[in-house]
mmCIF file of C-alpha atoms in Angstrom:
data_model
loop_
_atom_site.group_PDB
_atom_site.id
_atom_site.type_symbol
_atom_site.label_atom_id
_atom_site.label_comp_id
_atom_site.label_asym_id
_atom_site.label_seq_id
_atom_site.Cartn_x
_atom_site.Cartn_y
_atom_site.Cartn_z
ATOM 1 C CA MET A 1331 0.000 0.000 0.000
ATOM 2 C CA ILE A 1332 1.269 3.503 -0.891
ATOM 3 C CA TRP A 1333 0.617 6.223 1.630
ATOM 4 C CA PRO A 1334 0.904 9.945 0.873
ATOM 5 C CA ARG A 1335 3.319 12.224 2.675
ATOM 6 C CA SER A 1336 1.093 13.366 5.517
ATOM 7 C CA ALA A 1337 2.876 16.669 6.070
ATOM 8 C CA TYR A 1338 2.532 17.606 2.404
ATOM 9 C CA ASP A 1339 -0.926 16.207 1.817
ATOM 10 C CA GLY A 1340 -2.272 18.504 4.487
ATOM 11 C CA PHE A 1341 -2.194 22.234 5.028
ATOM 12 C CA ALA A 1342 0.230 23.273 2.271
ATOM 13 C CA LYS A 1343 -1.481 21.443 -0.566
ATOM 14 C CA ARG A 1344 -4.960 22.352 0.628
ATOM 15 C CA ALA A 1345 -4.000 26.012 0.932
ATOM 16 C CA CYS A 1346 -2.661 26.047 -2.619
ATOM 17 C CA ASP A 1347 -5.793 24.305 -3.886
ATOM 18 C CA LEU A 1348 -8.059 26.838 -2.199
ATOM 19 C CA ILE A 1349 -6.106 29.873 -3.399
ATOM 20 C CA LEU A 1350 -5.625 28.741 -7.000
ATOM 21 C CA ALA A 1351 -9.122 27.260 -7.418
ATOM 22 C CA GLY A 1352 -10.709 30.370 -5.912
ATOM 23 C CA LEU A 1353 -8.724 32.682 -8.162
ATOM 24 C CA GLY A 1354 -9.446 30.446 -11.121
ATOM 25 C CA LEU A 1355 -13.191 30.572 -10.575
ATOM 26 C CA ILE A 1356 -13.131 34.359 -10.201
ATOM 27 C CA LEU A 1357 -10.950 35.016 -13.240
ATOM 28 C CA LEU A 1358 -12.577 32.387 -15.437
ATOM 29 C CA SER A 1359 -16.184 33.073 -14.455
ATOM 30 C CA PRO A 1360 -16.884 34.938 -17.749
ATOM 31 C CA VAL A 1361 -15.516 31.932 -19.674
ATOM 32 C CA LEU A 1362 -17.606 29.492 -17.639
ATOM 33 C CA VAL A 1363 -20.764 31.531 -18.193
ATOM 34 C CA ALA A 1364 -20.033 31.911 -21.922
ATOM 35 C CA ILE A 1365 -19.492 28.160 -22.362
ATOM 36 C CA GLY A 1366 -22.698 27.379 -20.474
ATOM 37 C CA VAL A 1367 -24.724 29.829 -22.543
ATOM 38 C CA LEU A 1368 -23.260 28.532 -25.816
ATOM 39 C CA LEU A 1369 -23.990 24.927 -24.876
ATOM 40 C CA PHE A 1370 -27.570 25.832 -23.985
ATOM 41 C CA GLY A 1371 -27.957 27.627 -27.313
ATOM 42 C CA LEU A 1372 -26.620 24.556 -29.113
ATOM 43 C CA GLY A 1373 -29.359 22.397 -27.643
ATOM 44 C CA PHE A 1374 -27.830 21.254 -24.358
ATOM 45 C CA THR A 1375 -30.759 21.859 -22.006
ATOM 46 C CA LYS A 1376 -28.518 20.852 -19.087
ATOM 47 C CA PRO A 1377 -25.029 22.214 -19.865
ATOM 48 C CA LEU A 1378 -23.552 20.747 -16.682
ATOM 49 C CA PHE A 1379 -22.818 17.029 -16.512
ATOM 50 C CA LEU A 1380 -22.940 15.497 -13.035
ATOM 51 C CA GLN A 1381 -21.675 12.007 -12.284
ATOM 52 C CA LYS A 1382 -20.687 10.050 -9.189
ATOM 53 C CA ARG A 1383 -16.969 9.345 -9.015
ATOM 54 C CA VAL A 1384 -14.719 7.549 -6.529
ATOM 55 C CA GLY A 1385 -12.453 9.782 -4.478
ATOM 56 C CA GLN A 1386 -9.977 9.529 -1.629
ATOM 57 C CA HIS A 1387 -10.262 6.353 0.453
ATOM 58 C CA GLY A 1388 -13.069 5.138 -1.796
ATOM 59 C CA GLN A 1389 -15.522 7.873 -0.846
ATOM 60 C CA THR A 1390 -17.933 8.880 -3.608
ATOM 61 C CA PHE A 1391 -18.662 12.426 -4.713
ATOM 62 C CA VAL A 1392 -20.446 14.160 -7.577
ATOM 63 C CA ILE A 1393 -18.101 15.571 -10.196
ATOM 64 C CA PHE A 1394 -18.963 18.645 -12.295
ATOM 65 C CA LYS A 1395 -18.156 18.899 -15.994
ATOM 66 C CA PHE A 1396 -19.582 20.657 -19.014
ATOM 67 C CA ARG A 1397 -21.783 18.268 -20.975
ATOM 68 C CA THR A 1398 -20.219 17.471 -24.344
ATOM 69 C CA LEU A 1399 -22.180 14.383 -25.400
ATOM 70 C CA ARG A 1400 -25.718 14.709 -26.668
ATOM 71 C CA ASN A 1401 -28.373 12.582 -24.975
ATOM 72 C CA ARG A 1402 -32.133 12.543 -24.521
ATOM 73 C CA THR A 1403 -32.007 15.688 -22.373
ATOM 74 C CA CYS A 1404 -30.785 17.691 -25.377
ATOM 75 C CA ARG A 1405 -33.118 19.596 -27.677
ATOM 76 C CA LYS A 1406 -33.265 18.713 -31.365
ATOM 77 C CA VAL A 1407 -31.462 21.246 -33.520
ATOM 78 C CA PRO A 1408 -31.107 21.730 -37.292
ATOM 79 C CA PRO A 1409 -28.190 19.912 -38.991
ATOM 80 C CA PRO A 1410 -26.026 23.068 -39.408
ATOM 81 C CA ILE A 1411 -26.299 23.823 -35.683
ATOM 82 C CA LEU A 1412 -25.629 20.183 -34.855
ATOM 83 C CA ARG A 1413 -22.407 20.250 -36.881
ATOM 84 C CA GLY A 1414 -21.348 23.426 -35.110
ATOM 85 C CA SER A 1415 -22.235 21.843 -31.782
ATOM 86 C CA ASN A 1416 -20.074 18.802 -32.512
ATOM 87 C CA ARG A 1417 -17.089 20.981 -33.412
ATOM 88 C CA PHE A 1418 -17.532 23.137 -30.312
ATOM 89 C CA THR A 1419 -17.837 20.214 -27.889
ATOM 90 C CA LEU A 1420 -14.830 18.484 -29.461
ATOM 91 C CA MET A 1421 -12.828 21.667 -28.889
ATOM 92 C CA LEU A 1422 -13.945 21.713 -25.245
ATOM 93 C CA ARG A 1423 -12.764 18.137 -24.719
ATOM 94 C CA LEU A 1424 -9.425 18.466 -26.491
ATOM 95 C CA SER A 1425 -8.617 21.758 -24.733
ATOM 96 C CA GLY A 1426 -9.760 20.510 -21.330
ATOM 97 C CA LEU A 1427 -12.152 23.434 -20.901
ATOM 98 C CA ASP A 1428 -14.965 20.990 -20.172
ATOM 99 C CA GLU A 1429 -13.170 20.178 -16.903
ATOM 100 C CA LEU A 1430 -13.206 23.755 -15.540
ATOM 101 C CA PRO A 1431 -16.343 23.265 -13.368
ATOM 102 C CA GLN A 1432 -14.261 20.852 -11.280
ATOM 103 C CA LEU A 1433 -12.738 23.921 -9.640
ATOM 104 C CA ILE A 1434 -15.917 23.754 -7.550
ATOM 105 C CA ASN A 1435 -15.023 20.200 -6.501
ATOM 106 C CA VAL A 1436 -11.585 21.473 -5.478
ATOM 107 C CA LEU A 1437 -13.064 24.222 -3.326
ATOM 108 C CA LYS A 1438 -15.401 21.703 -1.704
ATOM 109 C CA GLY A 1439 -12.411 19.565 -0.753
ATOM 110 C CA GLU A 1440 -13.491 16.577 -2.861
ATOM 111 C CA MET A 1441 -10.655 16.992 -5.359
ATOM 112 C CA SER A 1442 -7.245 18.590 -5.658
ATOM 113 C CA LEU A 1443 -5.793 20.469 -8.605
ATOM 114 C CA VAL A 1444 -3.271 17.660 -9.083
ATOM 115 C CA GLY A 1445 -3.745 13.973 -8.377
ATOM 116 C CA PRO A 1446 -4.994 10.738 -9.950
ATOM 117 C CA ARG A 1447 -8.050 11.289 -12.136
ATOM 118 C CA PRO A 1448 -11.263 10.000 -10.500
ATOM 119 C CA HIS A 1449 -13.114 7.140 -12.177
ATOM 120 C CA SER A 1450 -16.813 6.321 -12.235
ATOM 121 C CA LEU A 1451 -18.233 3.768 -9.790
ATOM 122 C CA VAL A 1452 -18.486 1.086 -12.475
ATOM 123 C CA ASP A 1453 -14.985 1.698 -13.809
ATOM 124 C CA ASP A 1454 -13.492 1.762 -10.317
ATOM 125 C CA HIS A 1455 -15.090 -1.602 -9.531
ATOM 126 C CA ASN A 1456 -13.931 -3.153 -12.816
ATOM 127 C CA PHE A 1457 -10.399 -1.764 -12.626
ATOM 128 C CA THR A 1458 -9.977 -2.868 -8.996
ATOM 129 C CA ALA A 1459 -10.807 -6.426 -10.046
ATOM 130 C CA ARG A 1460 -8.409 -6.302 -13.004
ATOM 131 C CA ILE A 1461 -5.238 -4.702 -11.611
ATOM 132 C CA ALA A 1462 -3.462 -5.533 -8.349
ATOM 133 C CA GLY A 1463 -2.579 -2.361 -6.457
ATOM 134 C CA TYR A 1464 -5.176 -0.265 -8.264
ATOM 135 C CA ALA A 1465 -6.637 0.925 -4.940
ATOM 136 C CA ASP A 1466 -3.292 2.534 -4.001
ATOM 137 C CA ARG A 1467 -4.253 5.534 -6.115
ATOM 138 C CA LEU A 1468 -7.120 6.250 -3.694
ATOM 139 C CA ALA A 1469 -4.649 7.134 -0.923
ATOM 140 C CA ILE A 1470 -4.902 10.818 -1.906
ATOM 141 C CA LYS A 1471 -7.548 13.120 -3.339
ATOM 142 C CA PRO A 1472 -8.231 12.811 -7.060
ATOM 143 C CA GLY A 1473 -7.099 15.693 -9.240
ATOM 144 C CA MET A 1474 -8.235 17.800 -12.165
ATOM 145 C CA THR A 1475 -4.991 16.758 -13.830
ATOM 146 C CA GLY A 1476 -2.114 14.495 -12.947
ATOM 147 C CA TRP A 1477 1.226 12.941 -13.826
ATOM 148 C CA ALA A 1478 -0.479 10.340 -16.013
ATOM 149 C CA GLN A 1479 -2.253 13.000 -18.081
ATOM 150 C CA ILE A 1480 0.863 14.974 -18.961
ATOM 151 C CA GLN A 1481 2.620 11.711 -19.825
ATOM 152 C CA GLY A 1482 0.068 11.232 -22.588
ATOM 153 C CA TRP A 1483 -2.378 8.914 -20.822
ATOM 154 C CA ARG A 1484 -5.421 11.119 -21.299
ATOM 155 C CA GLY A 1485 -8.957 10.206 -22.220
ATOM 156 C CA PRO A 1486 -10.932 7.029 -21.516
ATOM 157 C CA VAL A 1487 -9.106 3.854 -20.580
ATOM 158 C CA CYS A 1488 -9.150 1.851 -23.819
ATOM 159 C CA SER A 1489 -6.703 -0.989 -23.216
ATOM 160 C CA GLU A 1490 -4.999 -3.026 -20.520
ATOM 161 C CA GLU A 1491 -1.767 -1.234 -21.419
ATOM 162 C CA HIS A 1492 -3.435 2.136 -20.941
ATOM 163 C CA LEU A 1493 -4.853 1.173 -17.553
ATOM 164 C CA ARG A 1494 -1.563 -0.203 -16.211
ATOM 165 C CA ALA A 1495 0.357 2.844 -17.465
ATOM 166 C CA ARG A 1496 -2.043 5.230 -15.746
ATOM 167 C CA ILE A 1497 -1.858 3.339 -12.476
ATOM 168 C CA THR A 1498 1.939 3.280 -12.642
ATOM 169 C CA CYS A 1499 1.997 7.054 -13.177
ATOM 170 C CA ASP A 1500 -0.461 7.615 -10.319
ATOM 171 C CA ARG A 1501 1.686 5.545 -7.942
ATOM 172 C CA GLN A 1502 4.781 7.443 -9.043
ATOM 173 C CA TYR A 1503 3.041 10.729 -8.354
ATOM 174 C CA ILE A 1504 2.014 9.673 -4.848
ATOM 175 C CA ARG A 1505 5.647 8.816 -4.050
ATOM 176 C CA ARG A 1506 7.073 12.017 -5.571
ATOM 177 C CA GLN A 1507 4.423 14.583 -4.706
ATOM 178 C CA ASN A 1508 5.512 18.025 -3.570
ATOM 179 C CA LEU A 1509 4.566 21.607 -4.384
ATOM 180 C CA LEU A 1510 7.201 22.043 -7.093
ATOM 181 C CA PHE A 1511 6.145 18.820 -8.778
ATOM 182 C CA ASP A 1512 2.510 19.965 -8.683
ATOM 183 C CA GLY A 1513 3.496 23.286 -10.232
ATOM 184 C CA PHE A 1514 5.362 21.499 -13.018
ATOM 185 C CA ILE A 1515 2.334 19.298 -13.749
ATOM 186 C CA LEU A 1516 -0.038 22.288 -13.808
ATOM 187 C CA ILE A 1517 2.189 24.203 -16.234
ATOM 188 C CA ARG A 1518 2.520 21.171 -18.498
ATOM 189 C CA THR A 1519 -1.259 20.699 -18.378
ATOM 190 C CA LEU A 1520 -1.847 24.261 -19.559
ATOM 191 C CA ALA A 1521 0.447 23.563 -22.503
ATOM 192 C CA LEU A 1522 -1.276 20.325 -23.559
ATOM 193 C CA PRO A 1523 -3.830 21.918 -25.948
ATOM 194 C CA PHE A 1524 -1.007 23.675 -27.810
ATOM 195 C CA LYS A 1525 1.105 20.584 -28.415
ATOM 196 C CA THR A 1526 1.402 19.493 -32.014
ATOM 197 C CA SER A 1527 -0.261 16.286 -33.110
ATOM 198 C CA GLY A 1528 2.516 15.047 -35.371
ATOM 199 C CA HIS A 1529 2.379 11.611 -33.765
ATOM 200 C CA SER A 1530 -0.334 9.689 -31.985
ATOM 201 C CA ALA A 1531 -0.408 9.926 -28.210
ATOM 202 C CA PRO A 1532 -0.874 6.706 -26.245
ATOM 203 C CA TRP A 1533 -4.529 7.513 -25.588
ATOM 204 C CA GLN A 1534 -5.185 7.815 -29.323
ATOM 205 C CA ARG A 1535 -4.361 4.187 -30.086
ATOM 206 C CA SER A 1536 -6.988 1.742 -31.221
ATOM 207 C CA CYS A 1537 -9.455 0.236 -28.770
ATOM 208 C CA HIS A 1538 -8.646 -3.132 -27.248
ATOM 209 C CA GLY A 1539 -11.809 -3.915 -25.346
ATOM 210 C CA LEU A 1540 -11.876 -2.187 -21.963
ATOM 211 C CA LYS A 1541 -13.741 0.924 -23.116
ATOM 212 C CA PRO A 1542 -14.210 2.841 -26.349
ATOM 213 C CA CYS A 1543 -11.351 5.233 -27.024
ATOM 214 C CA LEU A 1544 -11.587 8.969 -27.632
ATOM 215 C CA HIS A 1545 -12.297 8.471 -31.332
ATOM 216 C CA CYS A 1546 -15.243 6.191 -30.524
ATOM 217 C CA ASP A 1547 -17.242 7.984 -27.827
ATOM 218 C CA ARG A 1548 -15.422 11.307 -27.510
ATOM 219 C CA ARG A 1549 -15.199 11.248 -23.721
ATOM 220 C CA GLN A 1550 -12.344 12.481 -21.589
ATOM 221 C CA VAL A 1551 -11.721 11.236 -18.040
#
């Protein structure tokens, strides 16, 4: 079992989370409102997507994201608007802007800015049964971004290789975590949307059975 550094995973990290998440919500509030209004105009009656995820020590919480997949709650729109909607929501996913509402989860203390990404209840159950040591990643709060994400393991888990790589990165982060490392991960995360796509990232490889990949269902986790 991997345990976090108690001195670090306490006041210092929480203080940074509160300060940065609070400032982020204040500064980005016009962006959040604009995205919500645009999604509503594009037929998303409920622009916010809420889902139960597994957090620290296995406790569940409700995560906030912008809705980027159309479902029965969405209004029907003409084909031109639908095409524009698909382009806009794809941009939100690839840029990570759909994750911005999770700043609320950070302020509530359910998440941190940096840590292992939280999985859904079903995925957590399935992955725990598949991979020994998977539960080690629950030793700390889940994050909006993490070491695995900047290493290229973004998006839905789409293969056994993907899952094991993410868990390995999460365990490495728990061992190495400190404020400077968190700052490095946050800076690298901000640069992700601007990276060139000259070669396929690991999360862009073909599906191998665990879950559909990004190109199949267009979800990011």
